[in-house]
Short mmCIF file of C-alpha atoms in Angstrom, two decimals:
data_model
loop_
_atom_site.label_atom_id
_atom_site.label_comp_id
_atom_site.label_asym_id
_atom_site.label_seq_id
_atom_site.Cartn_x
_atom_site.Cartn_y
_atom_site.Cartn_z
CA UNK A 1 -4.14 41.19 50.27
CA UNK A 2 -5.72 40.55 46.82
CA UNK A 3 -8.44 42.28 45.35
CA UNK A 4 -10.75 41.24 42.64
CA UNK A 5 -13.83 42.71 41.21
CA UNK A 6 -17.02 41.14 39.56
CA UNK A 7 -19.94 42.75 37.91
CA UNK A 8 -23.51 41.52 39.07
CA UNK A 9 -26.87 42.30 37.53
CA UNK A 10 -30.17 42.41 39.86
CA UNK A 11 -33.46 42.58 37.74
CA UNK A 12 -35.89 44.97 39.52
CA UNK A 13 -39.51 43.93 40.65
CA UNK A 14 -40.90 46.89 38.51
CA UNK A 15 -39.43 49.54 36.23
CA UNK A 16 -37.86 52.36 38.41
CA UNK A 17 -38.29 55.80 37.19
CA UNK A 18 -36.95 59.28 38.50
CA UNK A 19 -36.75 62.60 36.66
CA UNK A 20 -33.51 61.59 35.00
CA UNK A 21 -34.80 58.37 33.23
CA UNK A 22 -35.76 54.76 33.79
CA UNK A 23 -34.15 51.50 34.67
CA UNK A 24 -35.32 47.75 34.93
CA UNK A 25 -32.02 46.36 36.50
CA UNK A 26 -29.47 47.33 39.07
CA UNK A 27 -25.85 46.80 37.54
CA UNK A 28 -23.55 46.70 40.64
CA UNK A 29 -19.69 45.96 41.01
CA UNK A 30 -18.67 43.81 43.90
CA UNK A 31 -15.16 44.18 45.19
CA UNK A 32 -13.76 41.33 47.19
CA UNK A 33 -10.60 41.48 49.49
CA UNK A 34 -8.70 38.61 50.73
CA UNK A 35 -5.70 37.86 52.88
CA UNK A 36 -4.85 35.38 55.62
CA UNK A 37 -7.81 32.87 54.42
CA UNK A 38 -10.31 35.72 55.15
CA UNK A 39 -12.20 37.66 52.60
CA UNK A 40 -14.41 40.93 52.71
CA UNK A 41 -16.80 42.13 50.05
CA UNK A 42 -18.31 45.52 49.19
CA UNK A 43 -20.75 46.77 46.56
CA UNK A 44 -21.03 49.87 44.75
CA UNK A 45 -23.55 51.04 42.01
CA UNK A 46 -21.90 53.21 39.14
CA UNK A 47 -24.07 56.46 38.73
CA UNK A 48 -24.10 58.38 35.66
CA UNK A 49 -25.29 61.32 37.11
CA UNK A 50 -21.68 61.76 38.54
CA UNK A 51 -20.07 60.83 35.62
CA UNK A 52 -19.64 57.18 36.44
CA UNK A 53 -20.06 53.95 34.51
CA UNK A 54 -19.54 50.17 35.26
CA UNK A 55 -16.26 50.32 33.12
CA UNK A 56 -14.91 53.59 34.44
CA UNK A 57 -15.33 52.42 38.25
CA UNK A 58 -13.77 49.38 37.17
CA UNK A 59 -10.64 51.03 35.86
CA UNK A 60 -10.67 53.27 39.20
CA UNK A 61 -10.35 49.96 41.41
CA UNK A 62 -7.91 48.38 38.96
CA UNK A 63 -5.61 51.34 39.27
CA UNK A 64 -4.91 50.83 43.19
CA UNK A 65 -1.90 49.39 44.44
CA UNK A 66 -1.69 46.08 45.65
CA UNK A 67 -2.57 45.65 49.37
CA UNK A 68 -3.86 49.27 49.96
CA UNK A 69 -5.47 49.85 53.35
CA UNK A 70 -8.35 51.84 54.33
CA UNK A 71 -6.42 54.98 55.34
CA UNK A 72 -4.58 55.10 52.02
CA UNK A 73 -7.64 54.35 50.06
CA UNK A 74 -9.00 57.76 51.12
CA UNK A 75 -6.24 59.52 49.05
CA UNK A 76 -5.92 57.19 46.58
CA UNK A 77 -9.59 57.70 45.04
CA UNK A 78 -11.93 60.52 45.36
CA UNK A 79 -15.28 60.08 46.87
CA UNK A 80 -17.56 57.94 44.71
CA UNK A 81 -18.67 54.38 43.84
CA UNK A 82 -15.10 52.93 42.89
CA UNK A 83 -13.70 53.96 46.77
CA UNK A 84 -17.03 52.72 48.43
CA UNK A 85 -16.70 49.12 47.16
CA UNK A 86 -13.31 48.71 48.16
CA UNK A 87 -13.62 50.62 51.48
CA UNK A 88 -16.55 48.55 52.50
CA UNK A 89 -14.87 45.26 51.42
CA UNK A 90 -11.87 46.35 53.78
CA UNK A 91 -14.24 47.00 56.59
CA UNK A 92 -15.81 43.49 56.23
CA UNK A 93 -12.42 41.96 55.86
CA UNK A 94 -11.22 43.73 59.00
CA UNK A 95 -14.34 42.52 61.01
CA UNK A 96 -14.23 38.85 59.81
CA UNK A 97 -10.64 38.60 60.55
CA UNK A 98 -11.13 40.25 64.26
CA UNK A 99 -14.21 38.37 64.93
CA UNK A 100 -15.96 41.41 65.59
CA UNK A 101 -18.83 43.45 64.25
CA UNK A 102 -17.86 46.38 61.83
CA UNK A 103 -19.71 48.67 64.20
CA UNK A 104 -17.76 47.72 67.12
CA UNK A 105 -14.41 48.43 65.31
CA UNK A 106 -15.75 51.90 64.23
CA UNK A 107 -16.65 52.66 67.88
CA UNK A 108 -20.37 53.14 67.00
CA UNK A 109 -23.63 51.98 68.49
CA UNK A 110 -25.00 48.72 67.18
CA UNK A 111 -27.69 49.22 64.55
CA UNK A 112 -31.12 48.17 65.69
CA UNK A 113 -34.25 47.64 63.93
CA UNK A 114 -35.18 50.76 61.93
CA UNK A 115 -37.94 51.84 59.81
CA UNK A 116 -37.11 52.56 56.09
CA UNK A 117 -39.02 54.46 53.65
CA UNK A 118 -40.32 52.72 50.46
CA UNK A 119 -39.93 54.51 47.08
CA UNK A 120 -42.57 54.99 44.66
CA UNK A 121 -41.21 55.93 41.27
CA UNK A 122 -42.39 58.69 38.84
CA UNK A 123 -45.36 57.76 36.92
CA UNK A 124 -48.78 59.35 35.98
CA UNK A 125 -51.01 60.18 38.85
CA UNK A 126 -53.37 57.23 38.47
CA UNK A 127 -50.50 54.76 38.53
CA UNK A 128 -48.83 56.50 41.38
CA UNK A 129 -52.27 56.46 43.22
CA UNK A 130 -52.50 52.78 42.56
CA UNK A 131 -48.81 52.29 43.74
CA UNK A 132 -49.47 54.14 46.88
CA UNK A 133 -52.38 51.92 47.56
CA UNK A 134 -50.51 48.79 47.29
CA UNK A 135 -48.03 50.25 49.73
CA UNK A 136 -50.46 52.18 52.06
CA UNK A 137 -49.62 49.96 55.06
CA UNK A 138 -46.10 51.27 54.90
CA UNK A 139 -45.59 54.09 57.39
CA UNK A 140 -43.20 56.22 55.29
CA UNK A 141 -43.51 56.67 51.42
CA UNK A 142 -40.95 58.28 49.38
CA UNK A 143 -42.23 59.47 46.16
CA UNK A 144 -40.28 60.51 43.14
CA UNK A 145 -41.44 63.62 41.33
CA UNK A 146 -39.84 65.62 38.45
CA UNK A 147 -41.79 68.59 37.13
CA UNK A 148 -44.93 69.31 35.40
CA UNK A 149 -47.80 67.50 36.69
CA UNK A 150 -46.42 66.97 40.34
CA UNK A 151 -49.04 68.57 42.21
CA UNK A 152 -51.41 65.89 40.81
CA UNK A 153 -49.02 63.18 41.56
CA UNK A 154 -48.91 64.13 45.19
CA UNK A 155 -52.53 64.65 45.58
CA UNK A 156 -52.96 61.21 43.97
CA UNK A 157 -50.33 59.50 46.33
CA UNK A 158 -52.06 60.99 49.44
CA UNK A 159 -55.46 59.60 48.29
CA UNK A 160 -53.78 56.23 47.74
CA UNK A 161 -52.04 56.06 51.06
CA UNK A 162 -53.95 58.49 53.45
CA UNK A 163 -51.94 57.53 56.49
CA UNK A 164 -48.35 57.47 55.46
CA UNK A 165 -45.67 60.09 56.04
CA UNK A 166 -44.40 61.37 52.62
CA UNK A 167 -41.04 62.38 51.44
CA UNK A 168 -40.77 64.01 48.27
CA UNK A 169 -37.82 63.65 46.04
CA UNK A 170 -37.67 65.78 42.98
CA UNK A 171 -33.95 64.56 41.93
CA UNK A 172 -33.22 68.34 41.01
CA UNK A 173 -36.24 68.24 38.55
CA UNK A 174 -38.09 71.52 39.87
CA UNK A 175 -37.52 75.09 39.30
CA UNK A 176 -37.53 77.87 41.85
CA UNK A 177 -40.82 78.92 40.58
CA UNK A 178 -42.39 75.35 40.98
CA UNK A 179 -40.95 74.78 44.26
CA UNK A 180 -42.44 78.12 45.36
CA UNK A 181 -45.66 77.21 43.89
CA UNK A 182 -45.68 73.58 45.46
CA UNK A 183 -44.25 74.51 49.02
CA UNK A 184 -47.68 75.89 50.58
CA UNK A 185 -49.34 72.58 49.69
CA UNK A 186 -46.84 70.27 51.22
CA UNK A 187 -47.70 70.43 54.84
CA UNK A 188 -51.39 70.22 53.98
CA UNK A 189 -50.72 66.78 52.43
CA UNK A 190 -48.57 65.37 55.12
CA UNK A 191 -45.09 65.80 53.30
CA UNK A 192 -42.49 65.58 56.09
CA UNK A 193 -39.27 66.12 53.86
CA UNK A 194 -38.59 67.52 50.70
CA UNK A 195 -35.41 66.07 49.03
CA UNK A 196 -33.19 68.05 46.49
CA UNK A 197 -35.78 70.24 44.86
CA UNK A 198 -33.40 72.18 42.75
CA UNK A 199 -30.26 71.15 40.78
CA UNK A 200 -27.08 71.10 42.66
CA UNK A 201 -25.06 74.28 42.06
CA UNK A 202 -28.45 76.05 41.32
CA UNK A 203 -29.96 76.25 44.70
CA UNK A 204 -29.00 79.28 46.25
CA UNK A 205 -32.68 80.56 46.32
CA UNK A 206 -33.44 77.91 49.21
CA UNK A 207 -31.51 80.23 51.54
CA UNK A 208 -33.91 83.10 50.56
CA UNK A 209 -37.22 81.43 51.05
CA UNK A 210 -39.32 79.98 53.84
CA UNK A 211 -39.05 76.09 53.96
CA UNK A 212 -42.06 75.24 55.74
CA UNK A 213 -41.01 71.50 55.36
CA UNK A 214 -37.53 70.71 56.12
CA UNK A 215 -35.29 70.38 52.91
CA UNK A 216 -32.59 67.62 52.58
CA UNK A 217 -29.55 67.92 50.22
CA UNK A 218 -28.72 64.97 48.21
CA UNK A 219 -27.06 65.56 44.83
CA UNK A 220 -25.66 68.80 46.58
CA UNK A 221 -24.04 66.68 49.36
CA UNK A 222 -21.19 64.20 48.78
CA UNK A 223 -18.63 64.42 51.49
CA UNK A 224 -17.42 66.66 54.42
CA UNK A 225 -15.94 69.03 51.85
CA UNK A 226 -19.78 69.78 50.75
CA UNK A 227 -21.16 71.12 54.15
CA UNK A 228 -19.76 74.53 54.00
CA UNK A 229 -22.03 75.34 50.84
CA UNK A 230 -25.03 73.91 52.30
CA UNK A 231 -25.46 76.16 55.32
CA UNK A 232 -28.55 78.25 55.05
CA UNK A 233 -29.89 76.44 52.27
CA UNK A 234 -30.69 72.72 53.73
CA UNK A 235 -32.09 71.37 56.96
CA UNK A 236 -30.81 67.91 56.52
CA UNK A 237 -28.17 65.90 54.38
CA UNK A 238 -28.74 62.65 52.57
CA UNK A 239 -25.69 60.39 53.13
CA UNK A 240 -25.21 57.62 50.48
CA UNK A 241 -21.94 55.61 50.82
CA UNK A 242 -21.55 55.59 46.97
CA UNK A 243 -21.33 59.51 46.99
CA UNK A 244 -19.08 59.57 50.18
CA UNK A 245 -16.70 56.90 48.79
CA UNK A 246 -17.37 54.18 51.48
CA UNK A 247 -18.34 53.96 55.20
CA UNK A 248 -15.14 55.55 56.53
CA UNK A 249 -16.07 59.02 55.15
CA UNK A 250 -19.82 58.26 55.66
CA UNK A 251 -19.03 58.06 59.46
CA UNK A 252 -17.06 61.20 59.46
CA UNK A 253 -19.62 63.06 57.38
CA UNK A 254 -22.41 62.10 59.87
CA UNK A 255 -20.31 63.64 62.86
CA UNK A 256 -19.33 66.65 60.73
CA UNK A 257 -22.93 67.39 59.72
CA UNK A 258 -24.41 66.90 63.14
CA UNK A 259 -21.72 69.28 64.44
CA UNK A 260 -22.90 71.78 61.95
CA UNK A 261 -26.70 71.55 62.96
CA UNK A 262 -27.71 69.36 59.97
CA UNK A 263 -30.27 66.57 60.48
CA UNK A 264 -29.24 63.21 59.18
CA UNK A 265 -31.02 61.14 56.31
CA UNK A 266 -29.10 58.00 55.18
CA UNK A 267 -30.07 56.80 51.80
CA UNK A 268 -28.94 54.46 48.95
CA UNK A 269 -28.79 53.70 45.16
CA UNK A 270 -30.86 50.80 43.91
CA UNK A 271 -28.54 47.94 44.94
CA UNK A 272 -28.42 44.82 46.72
CA UNK A 273 -28.43 43.83 50.58
CA UNK A 274 -24.71 43.98 50.42
CA UNK A 275 -24.71 47.78 49.71
CA UNK A 276 -27.29 48.35 52.35
CA UNK A 277 -25.65 46.62 55.23
CA UNK A 278 -22.67 49.19 55.76
CA UNK A 279 -25.25 51.99 55.22
CA UNK A 280 -27.20 50.69 58.35
CA UNK A 281 -24.14 51.34 60.61
CA UNK A 282 -24.38 55.15 59.46
CA UNK A 283 -28.09 54.94 59.71
CA UNK A 284 -28.46 54.25 63.46
CA UNK A 285 -30.09 57.30 64.84
CA UNK A 286 -30.69 58.89 61.78
CA UNK A 287 -33.94 61.17 61.17
CA UNK A 288 -34.90 59.50 58.24
CA UNK A 289 -33.67 56.00 56.71
CA UNK A 290 -34.14 55.36 52.95
CA UNK A 291 -32.57 51.70 52.61
CA UNK A 292 -35.14 49.93 50.54
CA UNK A 293 -32.98 49.00 47.68
CA UNK A 294 -33.43 45.26 47.99
CA UNK A 295 -37.12 45.61 48.40
CA UNK A 296 -37.18 47.11 44.77
CA UNK A 297 -35.30 43.95 43.40
CA UNK A 298 -36.81 40.75 41.91
CA UNK A 299 -34.12 38.77 43.69
CA UNK A 300 -31.40 39.91 46.14
CA UNK A 301 -28.25 38.27 47.49
CA UNK A 302 -28.33 35.33 49.74
CA UNK A 303 -28.09 35.73 52.78
CA UNK A 304 -29.68 39.13 52.34
CA UNK A 305 -31.10 41.66 54.76
CA UNK A 306 -34.01 40.69 56.68
CA UNK A 307 -37.22 43.26 56.19
CA UNK A 308 -40.09 42.92 58.15
CA UNK A 309 -42.62 45.13 56.27
CA UNK A 310 -40.79 48.45 56.25
CA UNK A 311 -38.66 47.47 59.38
CA UNK A 312 -35.25 46.89 58.42
CA UNK A 313 -33.13 44.38 60.75
CA UNK A 314 -29.32 44.56 61.35
CA UNK A 315 -27.17 42.76 58.89
CA UNK A 316 -25.82 39.39 59.89
CA UNK A 317 -22.26 38.82 59.71
CA UNK A 318 -22.48 36.42 56.89
CA UNK A 319 -23.73 39.26 54.54
CA UNK A 320 -21.31 41.92 55.48
CA UNK A 321 -19.43 43.30 58.64
#
């Protein structure tokens, strides 16, 4: 088995802003494993919030022994972007070599068409209202918030898209006081989910107050080892392959989270269709799906995923799995 790595850059259709900053492109790493004339690919998005960079993730992948398999990979690298790219490449290789789909090999239900949220980045209330109006036909909007002025932003989005269900994602940008101030208004404004309102590691108060709208752990949840600390604080967990370190752990986390009583959301970093395809396997049956990365790009891979509006279709084998 040979392993190679390339860096790919995908320009975004618009500037993407969250509470931690803005970006105009998605820089990803693509791992390719090859053996017996068959190749498999996987994509990851190094994320600075978790101490990752393109260089550090490339170094992690370069450190792997030649011919490593999926089982050994789980112990060789920690959960994160590096393990994700290689794990997904190995799944893709195994599926193509066997002439089967990855979900069949995993013993999972085949993913069907699923509705994904569409993300509106953090901006002024006026610009977020205009962005919501442009996306008003989409059934689920996920809006990035981050602190002062968020009530006005939320009101503006509701005005722009009066019929959409709204997911609020603060990306750790709220204080306990701000959350308590906003919480009573969330139901009135049609918010169906609040994602990571408080900083990871400083979210104990979520167990002590009423949660009129379900709260989902994102930055607080990486893999199965995260679950014990989330009990009583969160109602759902957001599974992202760049956090779990690949499809292998993501599937295990999904089952463990369900057994522990958590609802499931499946999300993504801003990446191409190659990153979304394995996540679609995990997303089958999830309460919330947020796999809109390619919809935010100015260009995608070819072939890419097929989106019919906000409906994501299952990946074709030529893309992944």
